[in-house]
Coordinates of C-alpha atoms in Angstrom, one line a residue:
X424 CA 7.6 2.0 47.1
X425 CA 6.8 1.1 43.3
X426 CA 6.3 -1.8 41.8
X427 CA 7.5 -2.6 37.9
X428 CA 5.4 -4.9 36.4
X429 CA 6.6 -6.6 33.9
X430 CA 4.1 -7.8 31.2
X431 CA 4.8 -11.4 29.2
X432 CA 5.3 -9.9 25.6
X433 CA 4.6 -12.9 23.0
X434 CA 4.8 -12.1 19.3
X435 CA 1.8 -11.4 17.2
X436 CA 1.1 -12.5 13.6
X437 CA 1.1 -8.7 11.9
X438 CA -1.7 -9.8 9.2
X439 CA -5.6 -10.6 9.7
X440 CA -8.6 -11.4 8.3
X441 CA -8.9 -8.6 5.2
X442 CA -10.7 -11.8 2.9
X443 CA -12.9 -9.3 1.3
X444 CA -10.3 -6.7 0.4
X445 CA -7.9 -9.9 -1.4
X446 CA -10.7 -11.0 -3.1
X447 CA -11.6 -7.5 -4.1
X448 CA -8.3 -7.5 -6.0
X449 CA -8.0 -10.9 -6.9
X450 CA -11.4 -10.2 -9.1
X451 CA -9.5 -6.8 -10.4
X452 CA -6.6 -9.0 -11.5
X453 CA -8.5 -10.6 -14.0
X454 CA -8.5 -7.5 -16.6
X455 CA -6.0 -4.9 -15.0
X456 CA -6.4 -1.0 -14.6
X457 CA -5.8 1.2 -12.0
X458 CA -6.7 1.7 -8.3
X459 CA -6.1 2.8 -4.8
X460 CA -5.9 2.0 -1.1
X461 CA -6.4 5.0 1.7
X462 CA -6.5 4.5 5.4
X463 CA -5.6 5.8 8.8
X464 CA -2.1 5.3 9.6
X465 CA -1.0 1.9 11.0
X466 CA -4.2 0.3 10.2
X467 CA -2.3 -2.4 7.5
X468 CA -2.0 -0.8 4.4
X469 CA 1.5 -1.7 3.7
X470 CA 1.1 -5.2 5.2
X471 CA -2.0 -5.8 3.1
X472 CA -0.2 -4.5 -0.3
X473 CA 2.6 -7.0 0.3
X474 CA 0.4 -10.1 1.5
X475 CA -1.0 -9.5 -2.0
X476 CA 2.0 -9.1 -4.0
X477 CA 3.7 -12.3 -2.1
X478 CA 0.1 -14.5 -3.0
X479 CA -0.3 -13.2 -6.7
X480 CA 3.3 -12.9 -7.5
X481 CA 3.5 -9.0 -7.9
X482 CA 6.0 -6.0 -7.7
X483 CA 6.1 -3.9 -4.1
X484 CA 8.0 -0.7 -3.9
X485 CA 7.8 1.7 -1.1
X486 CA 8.6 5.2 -2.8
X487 CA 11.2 7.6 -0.4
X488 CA 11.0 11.3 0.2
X489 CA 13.8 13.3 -1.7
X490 CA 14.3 14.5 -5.1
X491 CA 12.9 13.2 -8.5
X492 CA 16.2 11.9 -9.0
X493 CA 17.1 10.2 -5.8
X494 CA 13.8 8.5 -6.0
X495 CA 13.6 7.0 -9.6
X496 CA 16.7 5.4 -9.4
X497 CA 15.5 3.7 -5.5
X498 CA 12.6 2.7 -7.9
X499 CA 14.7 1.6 -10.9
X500 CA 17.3 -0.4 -8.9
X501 CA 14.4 -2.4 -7.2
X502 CA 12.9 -3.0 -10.8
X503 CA 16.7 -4.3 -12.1
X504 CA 15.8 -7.7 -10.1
X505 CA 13.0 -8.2 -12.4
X506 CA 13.3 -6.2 -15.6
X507 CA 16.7 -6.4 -17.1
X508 CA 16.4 -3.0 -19.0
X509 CA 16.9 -0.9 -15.8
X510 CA 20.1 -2.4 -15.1
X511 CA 21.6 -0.9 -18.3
X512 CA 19.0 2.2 -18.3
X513 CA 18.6 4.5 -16.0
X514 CA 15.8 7.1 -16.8
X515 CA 16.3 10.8 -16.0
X516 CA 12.6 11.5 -16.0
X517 CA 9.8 9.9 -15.2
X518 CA 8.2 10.7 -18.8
X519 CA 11.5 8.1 -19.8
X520 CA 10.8 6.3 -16.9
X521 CA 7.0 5.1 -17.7
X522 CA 8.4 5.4 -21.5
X523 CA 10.6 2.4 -21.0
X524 CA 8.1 0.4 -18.2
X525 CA 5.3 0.2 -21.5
X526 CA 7.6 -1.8 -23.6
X527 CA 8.2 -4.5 -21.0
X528 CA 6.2 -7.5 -19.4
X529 CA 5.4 -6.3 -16.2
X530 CA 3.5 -8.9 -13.5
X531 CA 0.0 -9.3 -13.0
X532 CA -0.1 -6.7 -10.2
X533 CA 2.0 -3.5 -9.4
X534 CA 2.0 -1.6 -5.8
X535 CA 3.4 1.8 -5.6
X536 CA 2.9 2.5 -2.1
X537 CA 3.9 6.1 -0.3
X538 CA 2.7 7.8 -3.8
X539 CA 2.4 10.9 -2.1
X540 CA 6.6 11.0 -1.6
X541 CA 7.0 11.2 -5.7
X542 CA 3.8 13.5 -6.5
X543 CA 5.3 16.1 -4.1
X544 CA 8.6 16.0 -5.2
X545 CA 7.6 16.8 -8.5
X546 CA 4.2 18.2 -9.5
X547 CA 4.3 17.2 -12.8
X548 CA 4.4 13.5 -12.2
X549 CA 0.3 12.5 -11.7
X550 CA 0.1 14.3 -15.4
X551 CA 2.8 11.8 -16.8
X552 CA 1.2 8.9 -14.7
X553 CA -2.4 9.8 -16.2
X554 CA -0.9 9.5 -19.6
X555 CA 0.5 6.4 -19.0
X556 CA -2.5 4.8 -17.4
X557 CA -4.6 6.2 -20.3
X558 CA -2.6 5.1 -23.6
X559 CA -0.2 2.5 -22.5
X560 CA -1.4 0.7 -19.2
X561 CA -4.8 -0.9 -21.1
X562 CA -2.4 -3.1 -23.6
X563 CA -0.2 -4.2 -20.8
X564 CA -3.0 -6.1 -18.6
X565 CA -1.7 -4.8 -15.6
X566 CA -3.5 -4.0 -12.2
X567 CA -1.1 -1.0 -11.0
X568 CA -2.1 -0.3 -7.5
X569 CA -1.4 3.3 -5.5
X570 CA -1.5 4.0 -1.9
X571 CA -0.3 6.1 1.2
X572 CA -0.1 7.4 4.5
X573 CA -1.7 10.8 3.4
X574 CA -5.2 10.2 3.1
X575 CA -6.4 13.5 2.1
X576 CA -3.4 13.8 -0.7
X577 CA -4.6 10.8 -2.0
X578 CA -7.8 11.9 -2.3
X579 CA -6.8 15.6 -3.5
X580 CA -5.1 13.5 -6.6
X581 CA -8.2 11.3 -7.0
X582 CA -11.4 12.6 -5.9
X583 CA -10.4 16.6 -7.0
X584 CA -12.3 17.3 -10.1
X585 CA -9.6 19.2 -12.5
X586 CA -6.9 16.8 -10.9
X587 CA -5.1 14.5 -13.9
X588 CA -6.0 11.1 -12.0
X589 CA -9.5 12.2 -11.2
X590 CA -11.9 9.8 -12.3
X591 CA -8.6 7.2 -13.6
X592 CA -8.9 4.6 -10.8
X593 CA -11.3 2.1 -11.5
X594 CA -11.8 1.0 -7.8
X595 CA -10.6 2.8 -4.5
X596 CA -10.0 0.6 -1.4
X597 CA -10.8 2.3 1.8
X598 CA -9.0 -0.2 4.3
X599 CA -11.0 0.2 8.0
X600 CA -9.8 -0.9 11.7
X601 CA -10.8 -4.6 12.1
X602 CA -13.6 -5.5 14.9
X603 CA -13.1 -6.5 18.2
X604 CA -14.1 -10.1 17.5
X605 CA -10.6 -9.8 15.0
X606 CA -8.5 -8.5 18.0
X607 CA -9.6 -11.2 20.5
X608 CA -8.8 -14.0 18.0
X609 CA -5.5 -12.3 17.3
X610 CA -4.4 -12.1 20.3
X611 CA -6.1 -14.8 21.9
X612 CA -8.3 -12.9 24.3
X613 CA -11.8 -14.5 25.7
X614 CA -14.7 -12.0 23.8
X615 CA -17.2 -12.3 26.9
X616 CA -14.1 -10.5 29.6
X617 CA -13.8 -7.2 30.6
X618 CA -10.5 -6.8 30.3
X619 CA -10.4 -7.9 26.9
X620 CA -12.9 -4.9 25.6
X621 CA -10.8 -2.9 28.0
X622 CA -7.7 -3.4 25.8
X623 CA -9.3 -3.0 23.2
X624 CA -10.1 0.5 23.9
X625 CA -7.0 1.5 24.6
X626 CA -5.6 0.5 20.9
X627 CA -8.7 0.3 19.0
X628 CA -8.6 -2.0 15.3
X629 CA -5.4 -0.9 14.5
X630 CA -3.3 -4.0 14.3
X631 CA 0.0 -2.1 14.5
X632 CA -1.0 -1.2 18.4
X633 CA -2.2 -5.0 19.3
X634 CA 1.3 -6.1 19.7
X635 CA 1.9 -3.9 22.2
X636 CA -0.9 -5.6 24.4
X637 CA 0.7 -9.0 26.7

């Protein structure tokens, strides 16, 4: 005979802790430039990104795989909420794209996140982004912000000597698995019991895998 057992499933907040990696950024804020996040998958990139455009009143956009085409105007149609132009405009490059984002007020911070989706759907994008960052970004006072689920893309783009953004960021975010101490006050677990570290093996500090603990 088998037994289900159901377990109680309560819902879990989705965002913790990461004070040091705000205030990282909020100090960033102050003069602008250009950075990026990496991380292992699930571990709260995304959620991180857009807690910090909700608390400094920023721009979020998740870039889409497909062609150059397909995903400027899934960027320029998100924009059209908040700059006017791109509702009359839409650019067939990205070289017009970035052309028409310098003459505008953009907010204090900017997150492209999935980068990876636009650099491989067109090579010659990280050139025309290094331009940008390097003539027109300064005068705008902008933080722009990169990130995605590819780590080592990321890094071939940043970190790759001979690559157009290498040495262009001005402060790279490596975002780690939080503690077990985080995961018990999350999910309300006592630190000092077994079973607690026991669950905590099984999913580790990524918070995307705590909600499926009861």
């Amino acid at each position: 005979m088998f037994i289900k057992h159901h377990l109680c499933m309560r819902p879990v907040e989705s965002f913790w802790n990461r004070e040091k990696e705000i205030a990282l950024v909020a100090a960033r804020l102050r003069k602008g430039g250009f950075g990026y996040v990496t991380g292992r998958r699930r571990v709260g990139k995304t959620a991180l990104l857009k807690r910090l455009c909700r608390k400094f009143g920023g721009f979020y956009h998740q870039a889409v795989e497909g062609t150059p085409e397909q995903q400027l105007l899934h960027l320029t149609d998100e924009w059209s909420s908040l700059l006017p132009i791109f509702r009359d405009v839409k650019p067939r490059s990205w070289l017009e794209f970035f052309s028409l984002l310098s003459g505008q007020k953009l907010p204090r911070l900017v997150v492209f996140d999935e980068f990876p989706y636009w650099v491989s759907a067109d090579a010659a994008l990280a050139s025309r982004f290094q331009k940008w960052i390097d003539h027109d970004l300064p005068r705008l006072k902008t933080l722009v912000v990169v990130s995605g689920s590819s780590q080592s893309m990321l890094d071939s783009h940043f970190l790759k000597q001979g690559a157009p953004l290498y040495g262009r960021a001005s402060f790279h975010l490596r975002l780690q698995p939080m503690s077990y101490q985080w995961f018990c006050r999350a999910m309300g677990y006592r630190t000092g019991d077994p079973m607690s570290f026991t669950r905590f093996a099984l999913v580790g500090g990524v918070p995307q895998y705590w909600k499926l603990m009861p």
